[in-house]
Amino acid sequence: MSSNKISTLAYVVDTIGAPFTLRRVVLDDLQLNEVLVEMQYTGLCHTDLVVQKGGMPCGSFPCVLGHEGLGVVKNLPDTHSTTPLSEHTLKLGDTVVLSFRTCQQKTCLACQTGHSGRCPQMTSFNFLQSRLTPSQNVNATPITLPDGTPVHGQFFGQSSLSKLAVVDRRSCVKIASDIPPPELAFLAPLGCGYLTGAGTILNVLKPEKSTKLAILGVGAVGLAALLAAKALGVREVIAVDMVGSKLDLARSFGASYTINTRDVPDLEAVIQGVFPEGVDQILDTTGVTALLQSSVKVLNHAGVLALVGVPRPGQVLEVDPLDLLLYCKRIVGVIEGNAQPMKLIPQLVEWYRAGKFPVERIATVYPASKLGEALDALEAGKVIKPVISWTDV
């Protein structure tokens, strides 16, 4: 294979706690399972911030993060037609949403049954490893600094906080080519945040129209879950948050009731005031132990609590085993909505085009040069889902 190393701009985090710095990096030649993607938009997720600060693992530093990319295929390896996963053939110019990667082995029950989020390799493949099977003449990571220093790449198979990225093809989901470019900005977060919320509804909770559902935290994940529930026809949904503007948006999306936890000290009492027998299902995106303690108590008989949010270090959820046993309550942890991106992302795109998934009302677009401003707004809760556009760098 001929040498096609190119340079590009990427946001590099040098060490734990270091800022995202726009720097020149060098991309390695493509392997058989990789494609070169030119990013158009990248959604920003709290996970990027948590990893930057050392709260979740990363293979090594320096690194390039970003895991909600959307872009165009700019180059393919020379022997593309003979590579694995040829059933997902890509060609130059295809628009792709980038999502997480899994093993996709025939022996993996999770991957083969369409619940890729349960793949046992999730943590290793998306956080710890860069290239999964580097060949003899290819670096273990596709990114280096100009002086040759290795930079951990392919975070979630993509490292999409980069103008150009060498992406694992398992992370690429081809979408319709006739979507107007300005609208593509709203679809970048389909790869993680929106997929997680909607997937938890569609693949885990599977509510019926009569289900009484509560969603704790209506940021990007919670609102995506709400939109999915309403698309299924669920009539009664309680939205819980501490930001009034988010609750207003949830109400406009069809939430039956909203609870502002800044104003309500006793969540349990308020929910039981609305539904004396409790709710059937709760989806938590917050990881806040106090809310989770109340949640278990307000689940009705055979109720289910789906945990999506990451609890803060040191927090412990105390649950009475008899409460679970006698009332058949269940607590389930969910990663990436237990979803198969190749299936769910195109479905959500179709919902978007049909007006059932109006995520254009959730996102705020920033130029890539203003990444710091976008991250500050995300941390401060001023925006729900920041998306950066790569057109200015």
PDB file of C-alpha atoms in Angstrom, residues 111-271:
ATOM      1  CA  CYS A 111     -23.369  -8.338  18.666  1.00  0.00           C
ATOM      2  CA  GLN A 112     -25.165 -11.111  16.813  1.00  0.00           C
ATOM      3  CA  THR A 113     -28.537 -10.444  18.462  1.00  0.00           C
ATOM      4  CA  GLY A 114     -28.507  -6.720  17.724  1.00  0.00           C
ATOM      5  CA  HIS A 115     -27.590  -5.561  21.233  1.00  0.00           C
ATOM      6  CA  SER A 116     -24.082  -4.329  20.517  1.00  0.00           C
ATOM      7  CA  GLY A 117     -24.043  -2.138  23.615  1.00  0.00           C
ATOM      8  CA  ARG A 118     -23.708  -5.330  25.662  1.00  0.00           C
ATOM      9  CA  CYS A 119     -20.578  -6.478  23.822  1.00  0.00           C
ATOM     10  CA  PRO A 120     -17.983  -7.615  26.420  1.00  0.00           C
ATOM     11  CA  GLN A 121     -15.331  -5.648  24.496  1.00  0.00           C
ATOM     12  CA  MET A 122     -17.078  -2.261  24.869  1.00  0.00           C
ATOM     13  CA  THR A 123     -14.640  -0.725  27.353  1.00  0.00           C
ATOM     14  CA  SER A 124     -11.517  -2.113  25.711  1.00  0.00           C
ATOM     15  CA  PHE A 125     -12.488  -1.297  22.123  1.00  0.00           C
ATOM     16  CA  ASN A 126     -13.795   2.215  22.779  1.00  0.00           C
ATOM     17  CA  PHE A 127     -11.722   3.598  25.648  1.00  0.00           C
ATOM     18  CA  LEU A 128      -8.497   1.638  26.006  1.00  0.00           C
ATOM     19  CA  GLN A 129      -7.373   0.484  22.575  1.00  0.00           C
ATOM     20  CA  SER A 130      -6.530   2.542  19.532  1.00  0.00           C
ATOM     21  CA  ARG A 131      -6.031   0.398  16.448  1.00  0.00           C
ATOM     22  CA  LEU A 132      -7.274  -3.073  17.274  1.00  0.00           C
ATOM     23  CA  THR A 133      -5.047  -5.131  14.983  1.00  0.00           C
ATOM     24  CA  PRO A 134      -2.172  -3.015  13.698  1.00  0.00           C
ATOM     25  CA  SER A 135      -0.299  -4.722  10.871  1.00  0.00           C
ATOM     26  CA  GLN A 136       3.471  -5.181  10.882  1.00  0.00           C
ATOM     27  CA  ASN A 137       4.273  -1.893   9.157  1.00  0.00           C
ATOM     28  CA  VAL A 138       1.572   0.271  10.751  1.00  0.00           C
ATOM     29  CA  ASN A 139       1.707   2.168  14.033  1.00  0.00           C
ATOM     30  CA  ALA A 140      -0.432   1.105  16.989  1.00  0.00           C
ATOM     31  CA  THR A 141      -2.195   4.472  16.745  1.00  0.00           C
ATOM     32  CA  PRO A 142      -3.050   6.321  13.527  1.00  0.00           C
ATOM     33  CA  ILE A 143      -2.084   9.730  14.990  1.00  0.00           C
ATOM     34  CA  THR A 144       1.288  11.250  15.833  1.00  0.00           C
ATOM     35  CA  LEU A 145       2.557  14.728  16.537  1.00  0.00           C
ATOM     36  CA  PRO A 146       4.876  16.204  13.871  1.00  0.00           C
ATOM     37  CA  ASP A 147       7.879  15.185  15.999  1.00  0.00           C
ATOM     38  CA  GLY A 148       6.740  11.546  15.944  1.00  0.00           C
ATOM     39  CA  THR A 149       5.195  11.419  19.441  1.00  0.00           C
ATOM     40  CA  PRO A 150       2.318   8.874  19.405  1.00  0.00           C
ATOM     41  CA  VAL A 151      -1.149  10.269  20.116  1.00  0.00           C
ATOM     42  CA  HIS A 152      -3.879   7.897  21.282  1.00  0.00           C
ATOM     43  CA  GLY A 153      -6.472   7.783  18.513  1.00  0.00           C
ATOM     44  CA  GLN A 154      -9.624   5.961  17.489  1.00  0.00           C
ATOM     45  CA  PHE A 155     -11.375   6.840  20.739  1.00  0.00           C
ATOM     46  CA  PHE A 156     -14.692   5.046  20.189  1.00  0.00           C
ATOM     47  CA  GLY A 157     -13.147   3.989  16.885  1.00  0.00           C
ATOM     48  CA  GLN A 158     -13.086   7.572  15.620  1.00  0.00           C
ATOM     49  CA  SER A 159     -11.451  10.384  17.675  1.00  0.00           C
ATOM     50  CA  SER A 160     -13.720  12.828  15.863  1.00  0.00           C
ATOM     51  CA  LEU A 161     -12.369  16.017  17.452  1.00  0.00           C
ATOM     52  CA  SER A 162     -10.233  16.256  14.344  1.00  0.00           C
ATOM     53  CA  LYS A 163     -10.684  17.825  10.913  1.00  0.00           C
ATOM     54  CA  LEU A 164      -9.654  14.520   9.315  1.00  0.00           C
ATOM     55  CA  ALA A 165      -9.679  11.165  11.085  1.00  0.00           C
ATOM     56  CA  VAL A 166      -8.605   7.604  10.400  1.00  0.00           C
ATOM     57  CA  VAL A 167     -11.758   5.764  11.477  1.00  0.00           C
ATOM     58  CA  ASP A 168     -12.443   2.091  12.146  1.00  0.00           C
ATOM     59  CA  ARG A 169     -15.096   1.017   9.636  1.00  0.00           C
ATOM     60  CA  ARG A 170     -17.050  -0.629  12.453  1.00  0.00           C
ATOM     61  CA  SER A 171     -17.798   2.892  13.650  1.00  0.00           C
ATOM     62  CA  CYS A 172     -19.201   4.090  10.298  1.00  0.00           C
ATOM     63  CA  VAL A 173     -22.940   4.141   9.626  1.00  0.00           C
ATOM     64  CA  LYS A 174     -23.883   5.337   6.162  1.00  0.00           C
ATOM     65  CA  ILE A 175     -26.917   7.642   6.000  1.00  0.00           C
ATOM     66  CA  ALA A 176     -28.957   9.209   3.197  1.00  0.00           C
ATOM     67  CA  SER A 177     -26.975  11.494   0.906  1.00  0.00           C
ATOM     68  CA  ASP A 178     -29.782  13.974   0.190  1.00  0.00           C
ATOM     69  CA  ILE A 179     -30.009  15.556   3.651  1.00  0.00           C
ATOM     70  CA  PRO A 180     -29.154  19.283   3.354  1.00  0.00           C
ATOM     71  CA  PRO A 181     -25.729  20.036   4.898  1.00  0.00           C
ATOM     72  CA  PRO A 182     -27.053  22.489   7.526  1.00  0.00           C
ATOM     73  CA  GLU A 183     -29.335  19.770   8.887  1.00  0.00           C
ATOM     74  CA  LEU A 184     -26.472  17.287   9.215  1.00  0.00           C
ATOM     75  CA  ALA A 185     -25.240  19.250  12.226  1.00  0.00           C
ATOM     76  CA  PHE A 186     -28.280  18.098  14.175  1.00  0.00           C
ATOM     77  CA  LEU A 187     -27.592  14.430  13.381  1.00  0.00           C
ATOM     78  CA  ALA A 188     -23.983  14.141  14.578  1.00  0.00           C
ATOM     79  CA  PRO A 189     -25.030  13.228  18.171  1.00  0.00           C
ATOM     80  CA  LEU A 190     -26.949  10.213  16.841  1.00  0.00           C
ATOM     81  CA  GLY A 191     -23.739   8.231  17.290  1.00  0.00           C
ATOM     82  CA  CYS A 192     -23.890   8.302  21.096  1.00  0.00           C
ATOM     83  CA  GLY A 193     -26.153  10.632  23.072  1.00  0.00           C
ATOM     84  CA  TYR A 194     -29.330  10.310  21.064  1.00  0.00           C
ATOM     85  CA  LEU A 195     -28.700   6.630  20.345  1.00  0.00           C
ATOM     86  CA  THR A 196     -28.317   5.965  24.074  1.00  0.00           C
ATOM     87  CA  GLY A 197     -31.574   7.644  25.076  1.00  0.00           C
ATOM     88  CA  ALA A 198     -33.700   6.334  22.230  1.00  0.00           C
ATOM     89  CA  GLY A 199     -32.071   2.899  22.350  1.00  0.00           C
ATOM     90  CA  THR A 200     -32.833   2.477  26.048  1.00  0.00           C
ATOM     91  CA  ILE A 201     -36.493   3.087  25.292  1.00  0.00           C
ATOM     92  CA  LEU A 202     -36.642   0.885  22.190  1.00  0.00           C
ATOM     93  CA  ASN A 203     -34.349  -1.969  23.233  1.00  0.00           C
ATOM     94  CA  VAL A 204     -34.554  -2.163  27.025  1.00  0.00           C
ATOM     95  CA  LEU A 205     -37.709  -0.637  28.479  1.00  0.00           C
ATOM     96  CA  LYS A 206     -39.981  -1.178  25.447  1.00  0.00           C
ATOM     97  CA  PRO A 207     -42.892   0.769  26.972  1.00  0.00           C
ATOM     98  CA  GLU A 208     -46.476   0.307  25.877  1.00  0.00           C
ATOM     99  CA  LYS A 209     -48.833   3.211  25.240  1.00  0.00           C
ATOM    100  CA  SER A 210     -50.295   2.826  28.735  1.00  0.00           C
ATOM    101  CA  THR A 211     -46.885   2.692  30.472  1.00  0.00           C
ATOM    102  CA  LYS A 212     -46.238   5.317  33.140  1.00  0.00           C
ATOM    103  CA  LEU A 213     -42.669   6.456  32.480  1.00  0.00           C
ATOM    104  CA  ALA A 214     -40.407   8.849  34.371  1.00  0.00           C
ATOM    105  CA  ILE A 215     -37.200  10.288  32.885  1.00  0.00           C
ATOM    106  CA  LEU A 216     -34.661  11.693  35.336  1.00  0.00           C
ATOM    107  CA  GLY A 217     -32.547  14.334  33.634  1.00  0.00           C
ATOM    108  CA  VAL A 218     -33.718  15.802  30.334  1.00  0.00           C
ATOM    109  CA  GLY A 219     -30.434  16.696  28.721  1.00  0.00           C
ATOM    110  CA  ALA A 220     -29.618  15.261  25.301  1.00  0.00           C
ATOM    111  CA  VAL A 221     -29.985  11.625  26.389  1.00  0.00           C
ATOM    112  CA  GLY A 222     -33.181  12.192  28.350  1.00  0.00           C
ATOM    113  CA  LEU A 223     -34.828  14.245  25.619  1.00  0.00           C
ATOM    114  CA  ALA A 224     -33.940  11.611  23.016  1.00  0.00           C
ATOM    115  CA  ALA A 225     -35.591   9.039  25.282  1.00  0.00           C
ATOM    116  CA  LEU A 226     -38.660  11.243  25.618  1.00  0.00           C
ATOM    117  CA  LEU A 227     -38.929  11.688  21.846  1.00  0.00           C
ATOM    118  CA  ALA A 228     -38.605   7.928  21.319  1.00  0.00           C
ATOM    119  CA  ALA A 229     -41.298   7.240  23.919  1.00  0.00           C
ATOM    120  CA  LYS A 230     -43.657   9.724  22.307  1.00  0.00           C
ATOM    121  CA  ALA A 231     -42.926   8.250  18.872  1.00  0.00           C
ATOM    122  CA  LEU A 232     -44.116   4.921  20.307  1.00  0.00           C
ATOM    123  CA  GLY A 233     -47.282   6.584  21.561  1.00  0.00           C
ATOM    124  CA  VAL A 234     -46.539   6.518  25.307  1.00  0.00           C
ATOM    125  CA  ARG A 235     -49.145   8.796  26.839  1.00  0.00           C
ATOM    126  CA  GLU A 236     -47.869   9.562  30.341  1.00  0.00           C
ATOM    127  CA  VAL A 237     -44.266  10.688  30.789  1.00  0.00           C
ATOM    128  CA  ILE A 238     -42.834  12.566  33.778  1.00  0.00           C
ATOM    129  CA  ALA A 239     -39.743  14.685  33.038  1.00  0.00           C
ATOM    130  CA  VAL A 240     -37.499  15.498  36.011  1.00  0.00           C
ATOM    131  CA  ASP A 241     -34.683  18.054  35.968  1.00  0.00           C
ATOM    132  CA  MET A 242     -33.335  21.054  37.856  1.00  0.00           C
ATOM    133  CA  VAL A 243     -33.207  23.426  34.864  1.00  0.00           C
ATOM    134  CA  GLY A 244     -36.469  25.127  33.994  1.00  0.00           C
ATOM    135  CA  SER A 245     -35.662  25.682  30.313  1.00  0.00           C
ATOM    136  CA  LYS A 246     -35.011  21.971  29.812  1.00  0.00           C
ATOM    137  CA  LEU A 247     -38.334  21.133  31.446  1.00  0.00           C
ATOM    138  CA  ASP A 248     -40.072  23.655  29.194  1.00  0.00           C
ATOM    139  CA  LEU A 249     -38.561  21.918  26.164  1.00  0.00           C
ATOM    140  CA  ALA A 250     -39.565  18.514  27.528  1.00  0.00           C
ATOM    141  CA  ARG A 251     -43.118  19.746  27.921  1.00  0.00           C
ATOM    142  CA  SER A 252     -43.147  20.969  24.322  1.00  0.00           C
ATOM    143  CA  PHE A 253     -41.947  17.517  23.265  1.00  0.00           C
ATOM    144  CA  GLY A 254     -44.939  15.890  24.944  1.00  0.00           C
ATOM    145  CA  ALA A 255     -44.037  15.349  28.604  1.00  0.00           C
ATOM    146  CA  SER A 256     -47.267  14.982  30.598  1.00  0.00           C
ATOM    147  CA  TYR A 257     -45.756  16.271  33.841  1.00  0.00           C
ATOM    148  CA  THR A 258     -42.560  18.076  34.778  1.00  0.00           C
ATOM    149  CA  ILE A 259     -40.819  18.225  38.157  1.00  0.00           C
ATOM    150  CA  ASN A 260     -38.116  20.748  38.984  1.00  0.00           C
ATOM    151  CA  THR A 261     -35.950  19.247  41.721  1.00  0.00           C
ATOM    152  CA  ARG A 262     -34.700  22.707  42.714  1.00  0.00           C
ATOM    153  CA  ASP A 263     -38.220  23.479  43.869  1.00  0.00           C
ATOM    154  CA  VAL A 264     -39.248  20.026  45.087  1.00  0.00           C
ATOM    155  CA  PRO A 265     -37.189  18.515  47.921  1.00  0.00           C
ATOM    156  CA  ASP A 266     -39.207  15.286  48.068  1.00  0.00           C
ATOM    157  CA  LEU A 267     -39.329  13.672  44.640  1.00  0.00           C
ATOM    158  CA  GLU A 268     -40.945  10.544  46.019  1.00  0.00           C
ATOM    159  CA  ALA A 269     -43.911  12.431  47.443  1.00  0.00           C
ATOM    160  CA  VAL A 270     -44.484  14.417  44.259  1.00  0.00           C
ATOM    161  CA  ILE A 271     -44.459  11.386  41.977  1.00  0.00           C
TER     162      ILE A 271
END
